[in-house]
């Protein structure tokens, strides 16, 4: 039945804009193929991703690939034209580069990486469809003063600000330096992807200009985070350069600041299902720029 024009379409993931703050069960599957679909992940890995919302891989790419990507990272960070580009996000106090977005469109090495079957294969398998790149970025988190990412679900932001309809997206974070338990590595609440946590506040205009430096809107309240952490615990994801974690778009995650001398740099690629392409934002007046949320939906 087609809804009539007067019938409001229900948003199953309401957030911001004064909605009642709450924690609701997720409405959609996590793994969209049950038979494995000929993908690279074995049944135990798929099961683990379904249960925990993430899957760590000790060595996703080889040392020579890591070396090439590290060199590329240094080249990007030293490029003055790129530093002046809106794709570069700098830390508020130190001015150091925090993130560079859309690296798969500005660098051949990262363009090749998003097509690498070791990255895109599991994403296709888990999402049960072709995928396109919703977002790519490198995060630097330099030694001594690399700053944190507060607790959030990426899907909450992508739904509210980018118009992503459902959490049918998978991210892969590939470590380009060693991720220690001390240098600001990723923390995930295993199983938190099964809940949708609405967030207080409304999205201000051009929110991305501040949120990518330090996010305040789109972060859950303390009571919600306490409940989730009590239910699910917190797991720290560590591993050598070349290790990776695939994680569901709705995992509750964050990372602490880095005051060690050891940089924690990673590349982060978001694959979205071609059956889940963006519409109008659900919780913001205007969509974010396409360097943060692509509106070209061509399959990888
Ligand atoms: O705003 C975003 O789209 C993103 N922000 C964070 C903190 N994590 C994922 C994503 O890159
Ligand atoms: Fe995130």
Coordinates of C-alpha atoms and ligand atoms in Angstrom, one line a residue:
X1 CA 0.0 0.0 0.0
X2 CA 1.4 3.4 -0.9
X3 CA 1.0 6.0 2.0
X4 CA -1.2 8.9 1.1
X5 CA 0.4 12.3 1.1
X6 CA -1.1 13.4 4.4
X7 CA 0.1 10.3 6.1
X8 CA 3.4 11.0 7.9
X9 CA 6.1 8.4 7.2
X10 CA 7.3 7.1 10.6
X11 CA 10.9 7.6 11.4
X12 CA 12.0 4.5 13.3
X13 CA 15.2 6.2 14.5
X14 CA 14.1 9.6 15.9
X15 CA 16.8 11.7 17.4
X16 CA 17.5 15.4 18.3
X17 CA 14.8 18.0 17.6
X18 CA 13.4 17.5 21.1
X19 CA 12.4 13.9 20.7
X20 CA 12.0 12.1 24.0
X21 CA 15.4 10.7 24.9
X22 CA 15.4 7.0 25.0
X23 CA 16.9 3.7 24.0
X24 CA 14.9 1.6 21.5
X25 CA 15.7 -1.8 20.0
X26 CA 17.1 -1.6 16.6
X27 CA 14.5 -2.3 13.9
X28 CA 16.8 -3.6 11.1
X29 CA 19.1 -6.6 10.7
X30 CA 22.8 -6.4 11.3
X31 CA 23.9 -9.1 8.8
X32 CA 21.9 -9.1 5.6
X33 CA 23.1 -12.4 4.2
X34 CA 22.7 -15.6 6.1
X35 CA 24.2 -18.0 3.6
X36 CA 27.5 -16.1 3.5
X37 CA 26.9 -15.2 -0.2
X38 CA 30.3 -16.5 -1.2
X39 CA 32.0 -13.7 0.8
X40 CA 35.4 -13.9 2.4
X41 CA 34.2 -14.2 6.0
X42 CA 33.5 -17.6 7.5
X43 CA 30.3 -18.4 9.5
X44 CA 32.0 -17.8 12.9
X45 CA 33.2 -14.4 11.9
X46 CA 29.8 -13.4 10.5
X47 CA 28.2 -14.7 13.7
X48 CA 30.6 -12.7 15.8
X49 CA 29.9 -9.5 13.8
X50 CA 26.2 -10.1 14.3
X51 CA 26.5 -10.5 18.1
X52 CA 29.2 -8.0 18.9
X53 CA 28.6 -5.5 16.1
X54 CA 32.3 -5.6 15.1
X55 CA 35.0 -7.9 14.0
X56 CA 38.8 -7.4 14.5
X57 CA 41.2 -8.8 12.0
X58 CA 44.9 -9.2 13.1
X59 CA 46.5 -8.6 9.7
X60 CA 44.1 -7.4 7.0
X61 CA 46.8 -6.0 4.7
X62 CA 50.5 -6.8 4.4
X63 CA 53.4 -4.7 5.7
X64 CA 54.3 -3.3 2.2
X65 CA 50.7 -1.9 1.8
X66 CA 51.0 -0.3 5.3
X67 CA 54.3 1.3 4.3
X68 CA 52.8 2.7 1.1
X69 CA 49.8 4.1 2.9
X70 CA 51.9 5.6 5.7
X71 CA 54.0 7.4 3.1
X72 CA 50.8 8.6 1.4
X73 CA 49.6 9.8 4.8
X74 CA 52.8 11.8 5.4
X75 CA 52.5 13.3 1.9
X76 CA 48.9 14.3 2.5
X77 CA 49.7 15.9 5.9
X78 CA 52.5 17.9 4.4
X79 CA 50.5 19.2 1.4
X80 CA 49.8 23.0 2.0
X81 CA 47.0 23.1 -0.6
X82 CA 45.2 20.3 1.2
X83 CA 45.7 21.9 4.6
X84 CA 43.8 24.9 3.3
X85 CA 41.0 22.7 1.8
X86 CA 37.8 22.1 3.7
X87 CA 38.5 18.4 3.7
X88 CA 41.2 19.0 6.3
X89 CA 39.9 19.2 9.9
X90 CA 42.4 20.8 12.3
X91 CA 42.5 20.5 16.1
X92 CA 41.1 23.5 17.9
X93 CA 44.1 24.4 20.1
X94 CA 47.1 22.9 18.4
X95 CA 46.0 23.5 14.8
X96 CA 47.4 20.1 13.9
X97 CA 45.6 18.1 11.3
X98 CA 43.0 15.9 13.0
X99 CA 41.3 14.3 9.9
X100 CA 41.3 14.5 6.2
X101 CA 38.1 13.5 4.5
X102 CA 37.4 12.0 1.1
X103 CA 40.9 10.5 0.8
X104 CA 39.7 7.9 -1.7
X105 CA 39.0 10.8 -4.2
X106 CA 42.2 12.7 -3.7
X107 CA 44.7 9.9 -3.5
X108 CA 45.3 7.0 -5.9
X109 CA 46.6 4.8 -3.0
X110 CA 43.5 5.3 -1.0
X111 CA 41.3 4.9 -4.1
X112 CA 42.9 1.5 -4.6
X113 CA 42.4 0.6 -1.0
X114 CA 38.6 1.2 -1.0
X115 CA 38.4 -1.3 -4.0
X116 CA 40.6 -3.9 -2.2
X117 CA 38.6 -7.1 -1.9
X118 CA 40.0 -7.6 1.6
X119 CA 38.0 -4.4 2.6
X120 CA 35.1 -4.3 0.3
X121 CA 34.5 -8.1 0.2
X122 CA 33.4 -8.4 3.9
X123 CA 31.3 -5.2 3.6
X124 CA 29.4 -6.6 0.6
X125 CA 29.0 -9.9 2.3
X126 CA 27.6 -8.5 5.6
X127 CA 25.3 -6.0 3.9
X128 CA 24.0 -8.5 1.3
X129 CA 24.3 -6.1 -1.6
X130 CA 26.6 -4.0 -3.7
X131 CA 28.1 -1.1 -1.7
X132 CA 29.3 2.4 -2.3
X133 CA 31.6 4.6 -0.3
X134 CA 29.6 6.9 2.0
X135 CA 32.7 8.5 3.6
X136 CA 36.4 8.0 3.8
X137 CA 38.8 9.8 6.1
X138 CA 42.2 9.5 7.7
X139 CA 42.5 10.3 11.4
X140 CA 45.9 11.3 12.7
X141 CA 45.7 11.5 16.5
X142 CA 49.3 12.6 16.9
X143 CA 51.5 11.9 19.9
X144 CA 51.3 14.2 23.0
X145 CA 48.2 16.1 22.0
X146 CA 45.9 14.0 19.8
X147 CA 42.4 14.7 21.0
X148 CA 39.5 12.3 21.8
X149 CA 36.3 11.4 19.9
X150 CA 33.5 11.4 22.4
X151 CA 31.0 8.4 22.6
X152 CA 28.6 8.3 19.6
X153 CA 26.9 6.0 17.1
X154 CA 28.0 7.0 13.6
X155 CA 24.5 6.0 12.3
X156 CA 22.9 8.5 14.6
X157 CA 24.8 11.3 12.9
X158 CA 24.4 9.8 9.4
X159 CA 20.7 9.4 9.9
X160 CA 20.1 12.9 11.4
X161 CA 22.6 14.9 9.3
X162 CA 23.0 13.0 6.1
X163 CA 19.7 11.3 5.6
X164 CA 20.8 7.7 5.8
X165 CA 17.6 5.7 6.2
X166 CA 18.7 2.6 8.1
X167 CA 21.8 1.3 9.7
X168 CA 22.8 -0.9 6.7
X169 CA 26.4 0.4 6.5
X170 CA 29.7 -1.0 7.7
X171 CA 32.9 0.9 8.5
X172 CA 36.4 -0.5 8.4
X173 CA 39.1 1.2 10.4
X174 CA 42.6 0.1 9.2
X175 CA 45.4 0.8 11.6
X176 CA 48.4 2.6 10.0
X177 CA 50.3 2.8 13.3
X178 CA 50.2 0.5 16.2
X179 CA 47.0 0.9 18.2
X180 CA 47.9 0.5 21.8
X181 CA 45.6 0.5 24.8
X182 CA 47.3 3.8 25.8
X183 CA 47.4 5.9 22.6
X184 CA 43.7 6.6 22.1
X185 CA 42.6 3.4 20.3
X186 CA 39.0 2.7 19.6
X187 CA 36.6 1.7 22.4
X188 CA 33.4 -0.1 21.5
X189 CA 30.5 -1.4 23.6
X190 CA 30.0 -4.9 22.2
X191 CA 26.3 -5.5 21.4
X192 CA 25.4 -1.8 21.6
X193 CA 24.6 -1.8 17.9
X194 CA 21.3 -3.6 18.8
X195 CA 20.0 -0.4 20.4
X196 CA 19.2 3.0 19.0
X197 CA 20.0 5.8 21.4
X198 CA 18.4 9.1 20.6
X199 CA 20.4 12.2 21.4
X200 CA 19.4 15.5 23.0
X201 CA 19.5 18.9 21.4
X202 CA 18.9 20.1 17.9
X203 CA 21.4 20.2 15.0
X204 CA 22.7 23.7 14.6
X205 CA 23.3 25.1 11.0
X206 CA 26.7 24.0 9.6
X207 CA 27.1 21.7 12.6
X208 CA 29.9 19.7 10.9
X209 CA 32.3 22.7 11.2
X210 CA 32.4 22.2 14.9
X211 CA 31.3 18.5 15.3
X212 CA 34.3 17.2 13.4
X213 CA 36.6 18.9 15.8
X214 CA 34.6 18.2 18.9
X215 CA 31.2 16.6 18.9
X216 CA 28.6 17.8 21.4
X217 CA 25.2 17.4 19.6
X218 CA 24.8 13.7 18.5
X219 CA 26.3 12.3 21.7
X220 CA 24.0 10.4 24.1
X221 CA 23.3 11.6 27.6
X222 CA 25.1 10.2 30.6
X223 CA 22.2 8.0 31.8
X224 CA 22.0 6.3 28.4
X225 CA 25.7 5.7 28.2
X226 CA 25.8 4.3 31.7
X227 CA 22.9 1.9 31.0
X228 CA 24.6 0.7 27.8
X229 CA 28.0 0.3 29.4
X230 CA 26.5 -1.6 32.3
X231 CA 24.7 -3.9 29.9
X232 CA 27.5 -4.5 27.4
X233 CA 30.8 -3.4 28.9
X234 CA 33.5 -1.6 27.0
X235 CA 36.1 -3.3 24.8
X236 CA 39.4 -1.6 23.7
X237 CA 40.5 -2.5 20.2
X238 CA 44.2 -2.8 19.9
X239 CA 46.5 -4.2 17.2
X240 CA 49.5 -3.6 15.0
X241 CA 49.7 -1.5 11.9
X242 CA 47.8 -3.5 9.2
X243 CA 45.2 -4.7 11.6
X244 CA 41.6 -3.6 11.1
X245 CA 38.2 -3.6 12.7
X246 CA 35.0 -3.9 10.7
X247 CA 32.1 -2.3 12.7
X248 CA 28.4 -1.8 12.3
X249 CA 27.3 1.8 11.7
X250 CA 25.3 1.8 15.0
X251 CA 28.0 0.6 17.5
X252 CA 28.4 2.9 20.4
X253 CA 32.1 3.9 20.3
X254 CA 34.6 6.6 21.0
X255 CA 38.3 7.0 21.8
X256 CA 40.4 8.9 24.3
X257 CA 43.0 11.5 23.8
X258 CA 46.6 10.5 23.1
X259 CA 49.2 11.9 25.4
X260 CA 51.7 9.1 24.6
X261 CA 54.6 9.9 22.2
X262 CA 53.1 7.4 19.7
X263 CA 50.8 8.6 17.0
X264 CA 47.7 6.6 16.4
X265 CA 46.7 7.0 12.8
X266 CA 44.1 5.1 10.9
X267 CA 42.1 5.2 7.7
X268 CA 38.4 4.9 8.0
X269 CA 36.1 3.8 5.1
X270 CA 32.4 3.6 5.3
X271 CA 30.6 1.3 2.9
X272 CA 26.8 1.8 2.6
X273 CA 24.4 -0.6 0.9
X274 CA 23.3 0.7 -2.6
X275 CA 19.8 -0.2 -1.2
X276 CA 20.2 2.3 1.6
X277 CA 21.1 5.5 -0.3
X278 CA 20.7 8.9 1.3
X279 CA 17.5 10.9 1.3
X280 CA 16.8 14.3 3.1
X281 CA 18.3 14.5 6.6
X282 CA 16.1 13.3 9.4
X283 CA 17.3 15.7 12.0
X284 CA 19.0 18.7 10.4
X285 CA 17.8 21.5 8.1
X286 CA 20.3 20.8 5.3
X287 CA 22.5 17.9 4.3
X288 CA 26.2 18.0 5.0
X289 CA 28.7 18.6 2.2
X290 CA 29.4 15.6 -0.1
X291 CA 33.0 15.4 1.0
X292 CA 31.6 14.1 4.3
X293 CA 28.6 12.2 3.0
X294 CA 28.8 11.2 -0.7
X295 CA 25.7 11.5 -2.9
X296 CA 27.3 9.6 -5.7
X297 CA 26.0 6.1 -5.1
X298 CA 28.0 4.2 -7.7
X299 CA 28.9 0.7 -6.5
X300 CA 32.5 0.0 -5.7
Ligands
LIG1 O1 30.4 12.9 11.5 C1 30.8 11.9 11.0 O2 30.3 11.5 10.0 C2 31.8 11.0 11.7 N1 32.2 11.4 13.0 C3 32.6 10.6 13.8 C4 33.1 11.1 15.2 N2 32.8 9.3 13.6 C5 32.4 8.8 12.3 C6 32.2 9.7 11.2 O3 33.4 9.9 10.5
LIG2 FE1 32.6 7.4 14.8

